PDB file of C-alpha atoms and ligand atoms in Angstrom:
ATOM      1  CA  MET A  23      77.943 138.599 138.248  1.00 96.00           C
ATOM      2  CA  ARG A  24      82.057 138.117 138.222  1.00 98.00           C
ATOM      3  CA  LEU A  25      84.068 138.921 141.097  1.00 98.00           C
ATOM      4  CA  CYS A  26      87.511 140.835 140.805  1.00 98.00           C
ATOM      5  CA  ILE A  27      88.961 141.430 144.081  1.00 98.00           C
ATOM      6  CA  ASN A  28      90.879 144.413 144.999  1.00 98.00           C
ATOM      7  CA  ILE A  29      94.396 143.984 146.863  1.00 98.00           C
ATOM      8  CA  ASP A  30      95.623 147.440 147.715  1.00 98.00           C
ATOM      9  CA  HIS A  31      94.809 146.811 151.850  1.00 97.00           C
ATOM     10  CA  VAL A  32      97.425 143.617 151.657  1.00 98.00           C
ATOM     11  CA  ALA A  33      99.845 146.088 150.328  1.00 98.00           C
ATOM     12  CA  THR A  34      99.335 148.386 153.243  1.00 97.00           C
ATOM     13  CA  LEU A  35      99.671 146.172 155.388  1.00 96.00           C
ATOM     14  CA  ARG A  36     102.712 144.834 154.272  1.00 97.00           C
ATOM     15  CA  ASN A  37     104.086 148.856 153.938  1.00 96.00           C
ATOM     16  CA  ALA A  38     103.222 149.202 157.448  1.00 95.00           C
ATOM     17  CA  ARG A  39     106.006 147.421 158.623  1.00 92.00           C
ATOM     18  CA  GLY A  40     108.631 148.078 155.671  1.00 91.00           C
ATOM     19  CA  GLU A  41     108.703 144.302 155.278  1.00 91.00           C
ATOM     20  CA  SER A  42     107.880 141.632 152.392  1.00 95.00           C
ATOM     21  CA  GLN A  43     105.064 139.916 154.022  1.00 96.00           C
ATOM     22  CA  PRO A  44     102.105 139.926 153.580  1.00 97.00           C
ATOM     23  CA  ASP A  45     102.594 139.456 149.854  1.00 98.00           C
ATOM     24  CA  PRO A  46      99.839 141.089 147.473  1.00 98.00           C
ATOM     25  CA  VAL A  47     101.299 138.627 144.546  1.00 98.00           C
ATOM     26  CA  GLU A  48     100.554 136.028 147.219  1.00 98.00           C
ATOM     27  CA  ALA A  49      97.226 137.166 148.335  1.00 98.00           C
ATOM     28  CA  ALA A  50      96.149 137.734 144.362  1.00 98.00           C
ATOM     29  CA  LEU A  51      96.850 133.848 143.917  1.00 98.00           C
ATOM     30  CA  VAL A  52      95.023 132.778 146.880  1.00 98.00           C
ATOM     31  CA  CYS A  53      91.891 135.153 145.734  1.00 98.00           C
ATOM     32  CA  GLU A  54      92.089 133.726 142.019  1.00 98.00           C
ATOM     33  CA  ARG A  55      92.267 130.044 143.821  1.00 98.00           C
ATOM     34  CA  ALA A  56      88.787 130.414 145.846  1.00 98.00           C
ATOM     35  CA  GLY A  57      87.219 131.653 142.527  1.00 98.00           C
ATOM     36  CA  ALA A  58      87.884 135.422 141.858  1.00 98.00           C
ATOM     37  CA  ASP A  59      87.708 136.161 138.322  1.00 98.00           C
ATOM     38  CA  GLY A  60      90.290 139.031 138.589  1.00 98.00           C
ATOM     39  CA  ILE A  61      92.082 141.535 140.359  1.00 98.00           C
ATOM     40  CA  VAL A  62      92.394 144.623 141.118  1.00 98.00           C
ATOM     41  CA  CYS A  63      95.327 146.940 142.367  1.00 98.00           C
ATOM     42  CA  HIS A  64      95.188 150.958 142.470  1.00 97.00           C
ATOM     43  CA  LEU A  65      98.612 152.532 141.715  1.00 97.00           C
ATOM     44  CA  ARG A  66      98.740 155.510 143.537  1.00 95.00           C
ATOM     45  CA  GLU A  67     100.800 158.645 142.130  1.00 94.00           C
ATOM     46  CA  ASP A  68     102.381 158.445 145.758  1.00 93.00           C
ATOM     47  CA  ARG A  69     102.347 154.618 146.145  1.00 95.00           C
ATOM     48  CA  ARG A  70     100.684 154.243 149.404  1.00 93.00           C
ATOM     49  CA  HIS A  71     100.165 151.074 148.626  1.00 95.00           C
ATOM     50  CA  ILE A  72     100.416 148.829 145.386  1.00 97.00           C
ATOM     51  CA  ARG A  73     103.909 150.327 144.421  1.00 97.00           C
ATOM     52  CA  ASP A  74     105.369 149.326 140.215  1.00 98.00           C
ATOM     53  CA  ALA A  75     107.142 146.214 141.368  1.00 97.00           C
ATOM     54  CA  ASP A  76     103.800 145.126 142.682  1.00 98.00           C
ATOM     55  CA  VAL A  77     102.037 145.374 139.440  1.00 98.00           C
ATOM     56  CA  ARG A  78     105.278 144.197 137.009  1.00 98.00           C
ATOM     57  CA  ARG A  79     104.646 140.807 139.694  1.00 98.00           C
ATOM     58  CA  LEU A  80     100.904 140.453 139.195  1.00 98.00           C
ATOM     59  CA  ARG A  81     101.030 140.742 135.067  1.00 98.00           C
ATOM     60  CA  ASP A  82     102.994 137.948 135.218  1.00 98.00           C
ATOM     61  CA  ALA A  83     101.966 135.584 138.091  1.00 98.00           C
ATOM     62  CA  LEU A  84      97.886 136.309 137.710  1.00 98.00           C
ATOM     63  CA  THR A  85      96.308 133.528 135.264  1.00 98.00           C
ATOM     64  CA  THR A  86      92.581 135.199 135.752  1.00 98.00           C
ATOM     65  CA  LYS A  87      92.826 138.943 134.587  1.00 98.00           C
ATOM     66  CA  LEU A  88      94.519 142.129 136.062  1.00 98.00           C
ATOM     67  CA  ASP A  89      92.922 145.364 136.223  1.00 98.00           C
ATOM     68  CA  LEU A  90      94.918 148.301 136.753  1.00 98.00           C
ATOM     69  CA  GLU A  91      92.993 150.945 138.299  1.00 98.00           C
ATOM     70  CA  MET A  92      94.479 154.436 138.410  1.00 97.00           C
ATOM     71  CA  ALA A  93      94.471 157.955 138.011  1.00 96.00           C
ATOM     72  CA  ALA A  94      95.083 159.347 134.330  1.00 96.00           C
ATOM     73  CA  THR A  95      98.420 161.073 135.463  1.00 96.00           C
ATOM     74  CA  PRO A  96     101.390 161.030 132.282  1.00 96.00           C
ATOM     75  CA  GLU A  97     103.289 158.985 134.733  1.00 97.00           C
ATOM     76  CA  ILE A  98     100.529 156.082 135.300  1.00 97.00           C
ATOM     77  CA  ILE A  99      99.827 155.974 131.751  1.00 98.00           C
ATOM     78  CA  ALA A 100     103.369 155.337 130.807  1.00 98.00           C
ATOM     79  CA  ILE A 101     103.844 152.608 133.207  1.00 98.00           C
ATOM     80  CA  ALA A 102     100.571 151.384 132.282  1.00 98.00           C
ATOM     81  CA  ARG A 103     101.908 151.283 128.664  1.00 98.00           C
ATOM     82  CA  ARG A 104     104.604 149.596 129.528  1.00 97.00           C
ATOM     83  CA  ILE A 105     103.094 146.784 132.079  1.00 98.00           C
ATOM     84  CA  GLY A 106     100.124 145.954 129.850  1.00 98.00           C
ATOM     85  CA  PRO A 107      97.283 145.111 132.407  1.00 98.00           C
ATOM     86  CA  ASP A 108      94.144 143.326 130.869  1.00 98.00           C
ATOM     87  CA  LEU A 109      92.149 146.299 132.081  1.00 98.00           C
ATOM     88  CA  VAL A 110      92.605 150.324 133.049  1.00 98.00           C
ATOM     89  CA  THR A 111      89.986 151.547 135.221  1.00 98.00           C
ATOM     90  CA  LEU A 112      90.555 154.854 135.507  1.00 98.00           C
ATOM     91  CA  VAL A 113      89.506 156.739 138.314  1.00 97.00           C
ATOM     92  CA  PRO A 114      89.114 160.837 139.895  1.00 95.00           C
ATOM     93  CA  GLU A 115      92.850 160.726 142.631  1.00 80.00           C
ATOM     94  CA  LYS A 116      93.385 163.380 145.571  1.00 78.00           C
ATOM     95  CA  ARG A 117      96.331 163.230 147.512  1.00 72.00           C
ATOM     96  CA  LYS A 118      94.474 163.542 150.916  1.00 73.00           C
ATOM     97  CA  GLU A 119      91.998 160.892 150.549  1.00 76.00           C
ATOM     98  CA  LEU A 120      91.528 157.806 152.675  1.00 76.00           C
ATOM     99  CA  THR A 121      89.784 155.720 149.695  1.00 74.00           C
ATOM    100  CA  THR A 122      88.637 156.639 146.065  1.00 72.00           C
ATOM    101  CA  GLU A 123      86.072 159.207 146.986  1.00 76.00           C
ATOM    102  CA  GLY A 124      83.343 160.040 143.660  1.00 87.00           C
ATOM    103  CA  GLY A 125      83.614 158.974 140.050  1.00 95.00           C
ATOM    104  CA  LEU A 126      85.056 160.766 137.149  1.00 96.00           C
ATOM    105  CA  ASP A 127      83.663 164.060 135.600  1.00 96.00           C
ATOM    106  CA  VAL A 128      84.208 162.616 132.039  1.00 97.00           C
ATOM    107  CA  VAL A 129      81.786 165.871 130.927  1.00 97.00           C
ATOM    108  CA  ARG A 130      84.041 168.099 132.224  1.00 96.00           C
ATOM    109  CA  SER A 131      87.688 166.320 131.208  1.00 96.00           C
ATOM    110  CA  HIS A 132      85.791 164.752 127.821  1.00 97.00           C
ATOM    111  CA  ARG A 133      88.941 166.244 125.901  1.00 97.00           C
ATOM    112  CA  SER A 134      91.729 164.888 128.393  1.00 97.00           C
ATOM    113  CA  LEU A 135      89.772 161.666 129.196  1.00 98.00           C
ATOM    114  CA  ARG A 136      89.007 161.144 125.018  1.00 98.00           C
ATOM    115  CA  MET A 137      93.148 161.165 124.849  1.00 98.00           C
ATOM    116  CA  SER A 138      93.815 158.337 127.942  1.00 98.00           C
ATOM    117  CA  VAL A 139      91.731 156.177 126.397  1.00 98.00           C
ATOM    118  CA  GLU A 140      93.047 156.446 123.114  1.00 98.00           C
ATOM    119  CA  ARG A 141      96.747 156.084 124.444  1.00 98.00           C
ATOM    120  CA  PHE A 142      95.694 152.632 125.825  1.00 98.00           C
ATOM    121  CA  HIS A 143      93.862 151.303 122.862  1.00 98.00           C
ATOM    122  CA  GLU A 144      96.871 152.344 120.772  1.00 98.00           C
ATOM    123  CA  LYS A 145      98.164 149.097 123.314  1.00 98.00           C
ATOM    124  CA  ASN A 146      95.164 147.304 123.259  1.00 98.00           C
ATOM    125  CA  ILE A 147      94.410 147.950 126.701  1.00 98.00           C
ATOM    126  CA  PRO A 148      90.480 147.746 127.190  1.00 98.00           C
ATOM    127  CA  VAL A 149      89.395 151.010 129.189  1.00 98.00           C
ATOM    128  CA  SER A 150      87.106 151.344 131.815  1.00 98.00           C
ATOM    129  CA  LEU A 151      85.714 154.896 133.771  1.00 98.00           C
ATOM    130  CA  PHE A 152      84.529 154.880 137.218  1.00 98.00           C
ATOM    131  CA  VAL A 153      81.442 157.202 136.806  1.00 98.00           C
ATOM    132  CA  ASP A 154      78.849 158.089 139.397  1.00 97.00           C
ATOM    133  CA  PRO A 155      75.402 156.734 137.944  1.00 98.00           C
ATOM    134  CA  VAL A 156      74.132 159.887 135.885  1.00 98.00           C
ATOM    135  CA  ALA A 157      73.340 159.639 132.593  1.00 98.00           C
ATOM    136  CA  GLU A 158      75.525 162.506 130.984  1.00 98.00           C
ATOM    137  CA  GLN A 159      78.959 160.943 132.536  1.00 98.00           C
ATOM    138  CA  ILE A 160      77.576 157.156 130.926  1.00 98.00           C
ATOM    139  CA  GLU A 161      76.910 158.434 127.569  1.00 98.00           C
ATOM    140  CA  MET A 162      80.016 160.803 127.679  1.00 98.00           C
ATOM    141  CA  SER A 163      82.256 157.464 128.548  1.00 98.00           C
ATOM    142  CA  LYS A 164      80.553 156.226 125.321  1.00 98.00           C
ATOM    143  CA  GLU A 165      81.057 159.285 123.399  1.00 98.00           C
ATOM    144  CA  ILE A 166      84.799 159.126 123.897  1.00 98.00           C
ATOM    145  CA  GLY A 167      85.207 155.658 123.513  1.00 98.00           C
ATOM    146  CA  ALA A 168      85.849 153.770 126.469  1.00 98.00           C
ATOM    147  CA  ASP A 169      84.956 149.903 126.897  1.00 98.00           C
ATOM    148  CA  MET A 170      83.427 149.762 129.501  1.00 98.00           C
ATOM    149  CA  ILE A 171      81.865 151.762 132.554  1.00 98.00           C
ATOM    150  CA  GLU A 172      82.151 151.078 136.550  1.00 98.00           C
ATOM    151  CA  LEU A 173      79.748 152.501 138.611  1.00 98.00           C
ATOM    152  CA  HIS A 174      80.544 154.197 141.878  1.00 98.00           C
ATOM    153  CA  THR A 175      78.113 152.393 144.552  1.00 98.00           C
ATOM    154  CA  GLY A 176      79.273 154.470 147.406  1.00 97.00           C
ATOM    155  CA  GLU A 177      76.318 156.766 147.720  1.00 97.00           C
ATOM    156  CA  TYR A 178      74.299 153.212 148.066  1.00 98.00           C
ATOM    157  CA  ALA A 179      76.467 151.308 150.319  1.00 98.00           C
ATOM    158  CA  ASN A 180      76.627 154.938 152.914  1.00 97.00           C
ATOM    159  CA  ALA A 181      72.996 155.626 152.620  1.00 97.00           C
ATOM    160  CA  ARG A 182      71.790 155.363 155.648  1.00 95.00           C
ATOM    161  CA  THR A 183      67.130 154.901 155.721  1.00 97.00           C
ATOM    162  CA  ALA A 184      65.897 151.900 153.627  1.00 96.00           C
ATOM    163  CA  GLU A 185      64.329 154.297 151.266  1.00 97.00           C
ATOM    164  CA  ALA A 186      67.573 156.067 150.793  1.00 97.00           C
ATOM    165  CA  ARG A 187      69.222 152.628 150.126  1.00 97.00           C
ATOM    166  CA  ARG A 188      66.392 151.872 147.341  1.00 97.00           C
ATOM    167  CA  ARG A 189      66.295 155.248 145.975  1.00 98.00           C
ATOM    168  CA  GLN A 190      70.225 154.909 145.487  1.00 98.00           C
ATOM    169  CA  LEU A 191      69.698 151.375 144.122  1.00 98.00           C
ATOM    170  CA  ARG A 192      67.385 152.661 141.846  1.00 98.00           C
ATOM    171  CA  ARG A 193      70.010 155.107 140.496  1.00 98.00           C
ATOM    172  CA  ILE A 194      72.311 152.369 139.547  1.00 98.00           C
ATOM    173  CA  ALA A 195      69.635 150.136 138.359  1.00 98.00           C
ATOM    174  CA  ALA A 196      68.752 153.035 135.554  1.00 98.00           C
ATOM    175  CA  ALA A 197      72.740 153.773 134.827  1.00 98.00           C
ATOM    176  CA  ALA A 198      73.210 150.001 134.012  1.00 98.00           C
ATOM    177  CA  LEU A 199      70.518 150.002 131.874  1.00 98.00           C
ATOM    178  CA  LEU A 200      71.699 152.930 130.066  1.00 98.00           C
ATOM    179  CA  GLY A 201      75.497 151.446 129.344  1.00 98.00           C
ATOM    180  CA  ARG A 202      74.403 148.019 128.701  1.00 98.00           C
ATOM    181  CA  THR A 203      71.835 150.139 126.003  1.00 98.00           C
ATOM    182  CA  LEU A 204      74.912 152.098 124.935  1.00 98.00           C
ATOM    183  CA  GLY A 205      77.291 149.018 124.271  1.00 98.00           C
ATOM    184  CA  LEU A 206      79.504 149.466 126.899  1.00 98.00           C
ATOM    185  CA  THR A 207      80.171 146.394 130.114  1.00 98.00           C
ATOM    186  CA  VAL A 208      78.896 147.428 132.782  1.00 98.00           C
ATOM    187  CA  ASN A 209      80.894 147.158 136.233  1.00 98.00           C
ATOM    188  CA  ALA A 210      80.441 148.362 139.817  1.00 98.00           C
ATOM    189  CA  GLY A 211      82.046 148.767 142.937  1.00 98.00           C
ATOM    190  CA  HIS A 212      83.086 150.534 146.004  1.00 97.00           C
ATOM    191  CA  GLY A 213      81.875 149.989 149.820  1.00 97.00           C
ATOM    192  CA  LEU A 214      80.310 146.711 148.625  1.00 98.00           C
ATOM    193  CA  ASN A 215      79.613 143.605 151.573  1.00 98.00           C
ATOM    194  CA  TYR A 216      78.423 140.827 152.048  1.00 98.00           C
ATOM    195  CA  ALA A 217      75.116 142.943 153.706  1.00 97.00           C
ATOM    196  CA  ASN A 218      74.549 144.912 151.058  1.00 97.00           C
ATOM    197  CA  MET A 219      75.383 142.887 147.536  1.00 97.00           C
ATOM    198  CA  GLY A 220      71.843 140.922 147.619  1.00 97.00           C
ATOM    199  CA  PRO A 221      69.977 144.092 145.480  1.00 97.00           C
ATOM    200  CA  VAL A 222      73.041 144.906 143.592  1.00 98.00           C
ATOM    201  CA  LYS A 223      73.114 140.611 142.330  1.00 97.00           C
ATOM    202  CA  LYS A 224      69.279 141.478 141.091  1.00 98.00           C
ATOM    203  CA  ILE A 225      70.434 143.980 138.461  1.00 98.00           C
ATOM    204  CA  HIS A 226      71.615 141.801 135.723  1.00 97.00           C
ATOM    205  CA  GLU A 227      72.907 144.567 133.644  1.00 98.00           C
ATOM    206  CA  ILE A 228      75.570 144.728 135.873  1.00 98.00           C
ATOM    207  CA  GLN A 229      78.635 142.160 134.594  1.00 98.00           C
ATOM    208  CA  GLU A 230      81.334 142.773 137.554  1.00 98.00           C
ATOM    209  CA  VAL A 231      81.602 143.910 140.828  1.00 98.00           C
ATOM    210  CA  SER A 232      84.895 144.866 142.282  1.00 98.00           C
ATOM    211  CA  ILE A 233      85.165 144.773 146.395  1.00 98.00           C
ATOM    212  CA  GLY A 234      88.157 145.455 148.307  1.00 98.00           C
ATOM    213  CA  HIS A 235      87.804 146.370 151.867  1.00 98.00           C
ATOM    214  CA  ALA A 236      84.706 144.298 152.715  1.00 98.00           C
ATOM    215  CA  VAL A 237      86.521 140.837 151.885  1.00 98.00           C
ATOM    216  CA  ILE A 238      89.721 141.901 153.781  1.00 98.00           C
ATOM    217  CA  VAL A 239      87.748 142.881 156.941  1.00 97.00           C
ATOM    218  CA  ARG A 240      86.442 139.194 156.545  1.00 98.00           C
ATOM    219  CA  ALA A 241      89.335 137.512 156.439  1.00 97.00           C
ATOM    220  CA  VAL A 242      90.827 139.097 159.029  1.00 96.00           C
ATOM    221  CA  GLU A 243      87.605 137.957 160.994  1.00 96.00           C
ATOM    222  CA  VAL A 244      87.467 134.229 159.813  1.00 96.00           C
ATOM    223  CA  GLY A 245      91.262 134.202 159.518  1.00 97.00           C
ATOM    224  CA  LEU A 246      92.740 135.246 162.929  1.00 97.00           C
ATOM    225  CA  GLY A 247      91.188 131.990 165.008  1.00 97.00           C
ATOM    226  CA  SER A 248      92.529 130.020 163.351  1.00 97.00           C
ATOM    227  CA  ALA A 249      96.275 131.871 163.350  1.00 97.00           C
ATOM    228  CA  VAL A 250      95.760 132.050 166.916  1.00 98.00           C
ATOM    229  CA  ARG A 251      95.043 128.504 167.307  1.00 98.00           C
ATOM    230  CA  GLU A 252      98.139 127.709 164.968  1.00 97.00           C
ATOM    231  CA  MET A 253     100.662 129.688 167.302  1.00 98.00           C
ATOM    232  CA  VAL A 254      98.711 127.809 170.523  1.00 98.00           C
ATOM    233  CA  ARG A 255      99.276 124.094 169.148  1.00 98.00           C
ATOM    234  CA  LEU A 256     102.903 125.302 168.549  1.00 98.00           C
ATOM    235  CA  LEU A 257     103.842 126.696 171.662  1.00 98.00           C
ATOM    236  CA  LYS A 258     102.317 123.269 173.556  1.00 94.00           C
TER     237      LYS A 258
HETATM  238  N1  PXP B  23      86.331 150.229 142.772  1.00 67.79           N
HETATM  239  C1  PXP B  23      86.921 151.633 142.653  1.00 67.79           C
HETATM  240  C2  PXP B  23      87.103 152.263 141.363  1.00 67.79           C
HETATM  241  C3  PXP B  23      87.560 151.540 144.148  1.00 67.79           C
HETATM  242  O1  PXP B  23      88.263 152.552 143.779  1.00 67.79           O
HETATM  243  C4  PXP B  23      87.762 150.869 144.652  1.00 67.79           C
HETATM  244  C5  PXP B  23      88.632 151.237 146.414  1.00 67.79           C
HETATM  245  O2  PXP B  23      89.340 151.052 145.966  1.00 67.79           O
HETATM  246  C6  PXP B  23      87.485 149.920 144.831  1.00 67.79           C
HETATM  247  C7  PXP B  23      85.931 149.082 143.697  1.00 67.79           C
HETATM  248  C8  PXP B  23      86.437 148.561 146.068  1.00 67.79           C
HETATM  249  O3  PXP B  23      86.029 149.295 146.871  1.00 67.79           O
HETATM  250  P1  PXP B  23      85.744 148.861 148.321  1.00 67.79           P
HETATM  251  O4  PXP B  23      87.418 148.533 149.139  1.00 67.79           O
HETATM  252  O5  PXP B  23      85.006 149.482 149.303  1.00 67.79           O
HETATM  253  O6  PXP B  23      85.373 147.717 148.365  1.00 67.79           O
END
């Protein structure tokens, strides 16, 4: 199973100080050197983390692939078409949300989404749709010409009981099988971490996972000690 790392949180930290560090592009290169198969960043309408210049620099610097996550708005579509990422992942976006809250309603928005998919295909950019593990959404994704789907694993990640987790896992497995049967590439993401990844890894129809928060949290957990030790050594 391939791994793509979402580096939005690195940009959030940079923006908190209004400076240039930590640099999300440098972080992306670290991820690549560590074995990541690709980098994801979300250019939000409010630019709360990743900015236009970051996407351009990532485009130039990466040697794996750049997956640009975005809402299908005219402004962001135009930017994405100009920059030309290796893949775009279309997601629903709400101004006030802390992170993407659910999958696209492809069934309801099929006309506009079909047009968005076509706009990217004109530029030879493949399109992934972030969807809940629901058959109608997956069938409609295929119908409107998407190349891939990313299954929303948030409900699985948030399930509170073992039974609820198993139920969510069955939904994801069935959705992944349907996607593959329809000829779509199937990815998954949201809320995946070191503890809940095991059962997802066994769903062979899922070709790639996209992980952000858990990896950045882990980086702080395993990296903070050495950062402090380095400063202590310097002060001696
Ligand atoms: N996939 C999509 C479509 C997302 O919006 C996000 C969150 O930015 C992720 C994956 C990664 O989620 P997490 O940060 O919980 O790993």
